[in-house]
PDB file of C-alpha atoms in Angstrom:
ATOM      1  CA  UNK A   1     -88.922  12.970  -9.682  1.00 57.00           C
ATOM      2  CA  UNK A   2     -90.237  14.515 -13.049  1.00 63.00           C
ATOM      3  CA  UNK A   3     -87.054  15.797 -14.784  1.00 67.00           C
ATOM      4  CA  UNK A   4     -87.537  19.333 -16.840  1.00 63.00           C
ATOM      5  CA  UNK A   5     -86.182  19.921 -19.865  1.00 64.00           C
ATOM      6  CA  UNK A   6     -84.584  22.557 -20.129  1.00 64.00           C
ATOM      7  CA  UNK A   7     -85.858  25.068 -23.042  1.00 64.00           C
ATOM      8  CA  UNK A   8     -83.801  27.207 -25.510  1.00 58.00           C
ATOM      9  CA  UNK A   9     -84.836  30.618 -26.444  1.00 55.00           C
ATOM     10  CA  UNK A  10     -86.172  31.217 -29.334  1.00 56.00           C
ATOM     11  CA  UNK A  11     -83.560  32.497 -31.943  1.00 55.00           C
ATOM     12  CA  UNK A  12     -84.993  35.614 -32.887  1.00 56.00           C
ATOM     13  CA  UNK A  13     -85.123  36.998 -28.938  1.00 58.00           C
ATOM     14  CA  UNK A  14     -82.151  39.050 -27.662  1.00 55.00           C
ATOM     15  CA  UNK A  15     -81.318  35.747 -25.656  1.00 58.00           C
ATOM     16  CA  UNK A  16     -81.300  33.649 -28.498  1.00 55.00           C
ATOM     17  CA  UNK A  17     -79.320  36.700 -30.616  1.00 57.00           C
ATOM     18  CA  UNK A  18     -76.535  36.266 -28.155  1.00 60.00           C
ATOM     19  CA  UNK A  19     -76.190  32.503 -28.088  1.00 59.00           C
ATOM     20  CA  UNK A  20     -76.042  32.413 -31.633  1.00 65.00           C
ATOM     21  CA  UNK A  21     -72.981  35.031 -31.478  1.00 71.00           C
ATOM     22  CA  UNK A  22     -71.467  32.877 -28.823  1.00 72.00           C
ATOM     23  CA  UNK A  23     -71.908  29.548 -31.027  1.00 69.00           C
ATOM     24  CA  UNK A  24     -70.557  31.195 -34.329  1.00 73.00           C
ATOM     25  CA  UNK A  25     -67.306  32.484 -31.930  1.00 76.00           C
ATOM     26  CA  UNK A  26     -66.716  29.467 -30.552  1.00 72.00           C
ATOM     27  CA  UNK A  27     -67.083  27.931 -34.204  1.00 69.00           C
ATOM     28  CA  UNK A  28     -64.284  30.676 -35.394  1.00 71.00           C
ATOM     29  CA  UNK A  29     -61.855  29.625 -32.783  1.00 73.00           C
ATOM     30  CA  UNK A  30     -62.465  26.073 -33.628  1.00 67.00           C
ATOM     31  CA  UNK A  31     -61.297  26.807 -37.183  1.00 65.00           C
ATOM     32  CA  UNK A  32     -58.219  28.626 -36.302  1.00 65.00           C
ATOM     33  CA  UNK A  33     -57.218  25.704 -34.184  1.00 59.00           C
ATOM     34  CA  UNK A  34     -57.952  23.484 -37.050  1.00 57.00           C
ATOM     35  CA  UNK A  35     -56.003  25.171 -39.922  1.00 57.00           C
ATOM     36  CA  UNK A  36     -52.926  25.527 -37.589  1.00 55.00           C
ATOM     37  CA  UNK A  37     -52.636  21.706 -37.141  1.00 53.00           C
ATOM     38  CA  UNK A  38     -50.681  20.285 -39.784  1.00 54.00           C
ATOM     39  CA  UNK A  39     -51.427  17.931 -42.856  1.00 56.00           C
ATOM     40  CA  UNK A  40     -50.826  14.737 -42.964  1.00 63.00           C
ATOM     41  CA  UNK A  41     -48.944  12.267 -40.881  1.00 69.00           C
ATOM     42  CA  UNK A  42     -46.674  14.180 -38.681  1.00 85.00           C
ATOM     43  CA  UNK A  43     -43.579  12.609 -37.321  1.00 87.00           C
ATOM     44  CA  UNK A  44     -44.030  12.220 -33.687  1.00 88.00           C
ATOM     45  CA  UNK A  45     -47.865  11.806 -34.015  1.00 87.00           C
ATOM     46  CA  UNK A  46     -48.906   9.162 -31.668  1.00 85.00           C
ATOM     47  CA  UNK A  47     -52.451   7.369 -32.445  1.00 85.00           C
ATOM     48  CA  UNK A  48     -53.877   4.256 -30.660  1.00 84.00           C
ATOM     49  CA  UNK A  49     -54.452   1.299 -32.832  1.00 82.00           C
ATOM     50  CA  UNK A  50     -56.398  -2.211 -31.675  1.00 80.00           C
ATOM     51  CA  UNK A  51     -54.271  -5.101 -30.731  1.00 71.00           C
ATOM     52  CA  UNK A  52     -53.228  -6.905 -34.092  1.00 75.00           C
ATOM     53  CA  UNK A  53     -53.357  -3.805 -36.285  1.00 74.00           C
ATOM     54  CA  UNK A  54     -49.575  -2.834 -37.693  1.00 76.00           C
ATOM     55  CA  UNK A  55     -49.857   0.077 -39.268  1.00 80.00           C
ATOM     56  CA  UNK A  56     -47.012  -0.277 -41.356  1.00 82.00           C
ATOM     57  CA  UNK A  57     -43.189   0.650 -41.536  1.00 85.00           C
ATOM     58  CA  UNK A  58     -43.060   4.546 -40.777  1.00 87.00           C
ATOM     59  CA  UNK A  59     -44.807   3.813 -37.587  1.00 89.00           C
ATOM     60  CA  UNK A  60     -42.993   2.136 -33.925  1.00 89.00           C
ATOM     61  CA  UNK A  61     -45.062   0.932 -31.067  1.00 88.00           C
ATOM     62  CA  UNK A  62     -44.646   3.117 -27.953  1.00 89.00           C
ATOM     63  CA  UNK A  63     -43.192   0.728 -25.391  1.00 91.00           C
ATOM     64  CA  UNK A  64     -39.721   3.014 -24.618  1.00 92.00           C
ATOM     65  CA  UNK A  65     -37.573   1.062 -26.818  1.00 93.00           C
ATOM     66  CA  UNK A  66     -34.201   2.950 -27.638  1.00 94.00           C
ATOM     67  CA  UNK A  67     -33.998   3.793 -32.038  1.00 93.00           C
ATOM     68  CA  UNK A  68     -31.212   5.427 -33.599  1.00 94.00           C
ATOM     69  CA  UNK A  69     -31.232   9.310 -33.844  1.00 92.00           C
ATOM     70  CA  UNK A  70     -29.428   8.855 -37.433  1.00 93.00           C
ATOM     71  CA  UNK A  71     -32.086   6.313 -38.738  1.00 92.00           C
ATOM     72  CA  UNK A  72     -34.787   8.873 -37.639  1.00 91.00           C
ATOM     73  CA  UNK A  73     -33.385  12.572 -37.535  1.00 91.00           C
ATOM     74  CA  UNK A  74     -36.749  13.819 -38.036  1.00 91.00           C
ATOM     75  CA  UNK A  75     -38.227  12.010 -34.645  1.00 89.00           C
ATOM     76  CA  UNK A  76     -35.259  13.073 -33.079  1.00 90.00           C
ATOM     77  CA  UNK A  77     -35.659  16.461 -34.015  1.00 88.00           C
ATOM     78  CA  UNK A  78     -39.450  16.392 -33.230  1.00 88.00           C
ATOM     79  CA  UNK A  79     -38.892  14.363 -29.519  1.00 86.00           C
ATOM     80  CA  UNK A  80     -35.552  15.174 -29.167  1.00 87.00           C
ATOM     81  CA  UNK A  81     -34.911  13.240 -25.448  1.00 87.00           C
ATOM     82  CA  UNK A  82     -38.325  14.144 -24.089  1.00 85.00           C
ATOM     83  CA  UNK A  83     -38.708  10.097 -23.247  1.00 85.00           C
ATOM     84  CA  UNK A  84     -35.049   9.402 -22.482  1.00 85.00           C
ATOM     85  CA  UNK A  85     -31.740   9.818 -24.112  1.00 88.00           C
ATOM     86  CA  UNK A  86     -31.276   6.459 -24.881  1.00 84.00           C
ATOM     87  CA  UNK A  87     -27.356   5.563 -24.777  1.00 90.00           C
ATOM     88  CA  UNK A  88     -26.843   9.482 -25.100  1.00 86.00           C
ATOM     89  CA  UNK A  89     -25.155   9.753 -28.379  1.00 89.00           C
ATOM     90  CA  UNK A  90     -26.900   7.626 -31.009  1.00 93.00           C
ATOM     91  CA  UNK A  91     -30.211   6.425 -29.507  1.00 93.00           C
ATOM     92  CA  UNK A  92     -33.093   7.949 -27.758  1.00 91.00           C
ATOM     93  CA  UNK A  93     -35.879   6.366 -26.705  1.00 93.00           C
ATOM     94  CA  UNK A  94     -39.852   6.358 -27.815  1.00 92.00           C
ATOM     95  CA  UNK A  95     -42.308   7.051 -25.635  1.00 91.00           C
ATOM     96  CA  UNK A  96     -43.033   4.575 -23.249  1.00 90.00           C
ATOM     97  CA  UNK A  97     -47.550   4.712 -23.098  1.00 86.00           C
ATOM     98  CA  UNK A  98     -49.373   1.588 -21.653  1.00 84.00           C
ATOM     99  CA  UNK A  99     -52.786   1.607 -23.450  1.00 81.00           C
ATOM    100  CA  UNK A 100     -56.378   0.072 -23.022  1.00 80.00           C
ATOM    101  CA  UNK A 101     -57.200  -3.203 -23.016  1.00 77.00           C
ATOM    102  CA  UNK A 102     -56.687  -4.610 -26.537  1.00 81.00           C
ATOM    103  CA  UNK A 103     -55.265  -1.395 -27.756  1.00 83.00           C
ATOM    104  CA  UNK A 104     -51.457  -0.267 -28.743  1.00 85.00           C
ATOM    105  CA  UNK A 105     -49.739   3.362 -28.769  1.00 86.00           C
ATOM    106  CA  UNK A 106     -48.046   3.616 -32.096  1.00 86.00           C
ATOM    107  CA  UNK A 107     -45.714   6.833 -32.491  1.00 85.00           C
ATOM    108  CA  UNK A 108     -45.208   8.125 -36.595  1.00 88.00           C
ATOM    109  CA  UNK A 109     -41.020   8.010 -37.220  1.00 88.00           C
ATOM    110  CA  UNK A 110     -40.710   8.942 -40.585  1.00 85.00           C
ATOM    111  CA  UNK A 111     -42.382  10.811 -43.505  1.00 80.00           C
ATOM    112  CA  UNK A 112     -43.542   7.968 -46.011  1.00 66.00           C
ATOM    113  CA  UNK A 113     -43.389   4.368 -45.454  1.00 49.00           C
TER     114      UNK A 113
END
């Protein structure tokens, strides 16, 4: 079976007038979304790193270990006990994520490291 292609109107047709609109909209919204994300490594930004990769010391690997909410008041105040209260007074726990093959979750837990 011969497969079509499906053509685009020409740009300078009413057709092509309003898909051009619709692209530079979508492109706005895009832009909002991107300026209201902040700069920089955020505590409590999770990323996925390959197997063997340690990304350094402001960073703990997601497996649901407890940490201390005094050693980390900004993760605390950025999870709070969204993935368990750990002992309920001076722990609570990271995120517990199982990842892809040769991949690890790693969760940001303070500013600098």
């Amino acid at each position: 079976m011969a497969r079509v292609a499906k053509r685009q109107p020409p740009a300078w047709t009413a057709e092509g007038l309003g898909l051009d609109k619709e692209v530079r909209d979508v492109a706005r919204e895009l832009g909002l979304v991107r300026d209201s994300i902040p700069a920089g490594e955020t505590v409590g930004r999770i990323v996925l790193f390959t197997t063997g990769q340690e990304p350094g010391e402001a960073w703990r690997q997601c497996d649901g270990a407890p940490i201390s909410r005094f050693d980390y008041p900004e993760l605390f105040e950025a999870i709070g006990e969204t993935h368990g209260a750990g002992d309920g007074s001076t722990t609570v726990n990271l995120p517990n994520m199982a990842a892809p093959a040769s991949t690890t979750y790693w969760i940001r837990v303070k500013e600098s490291s």
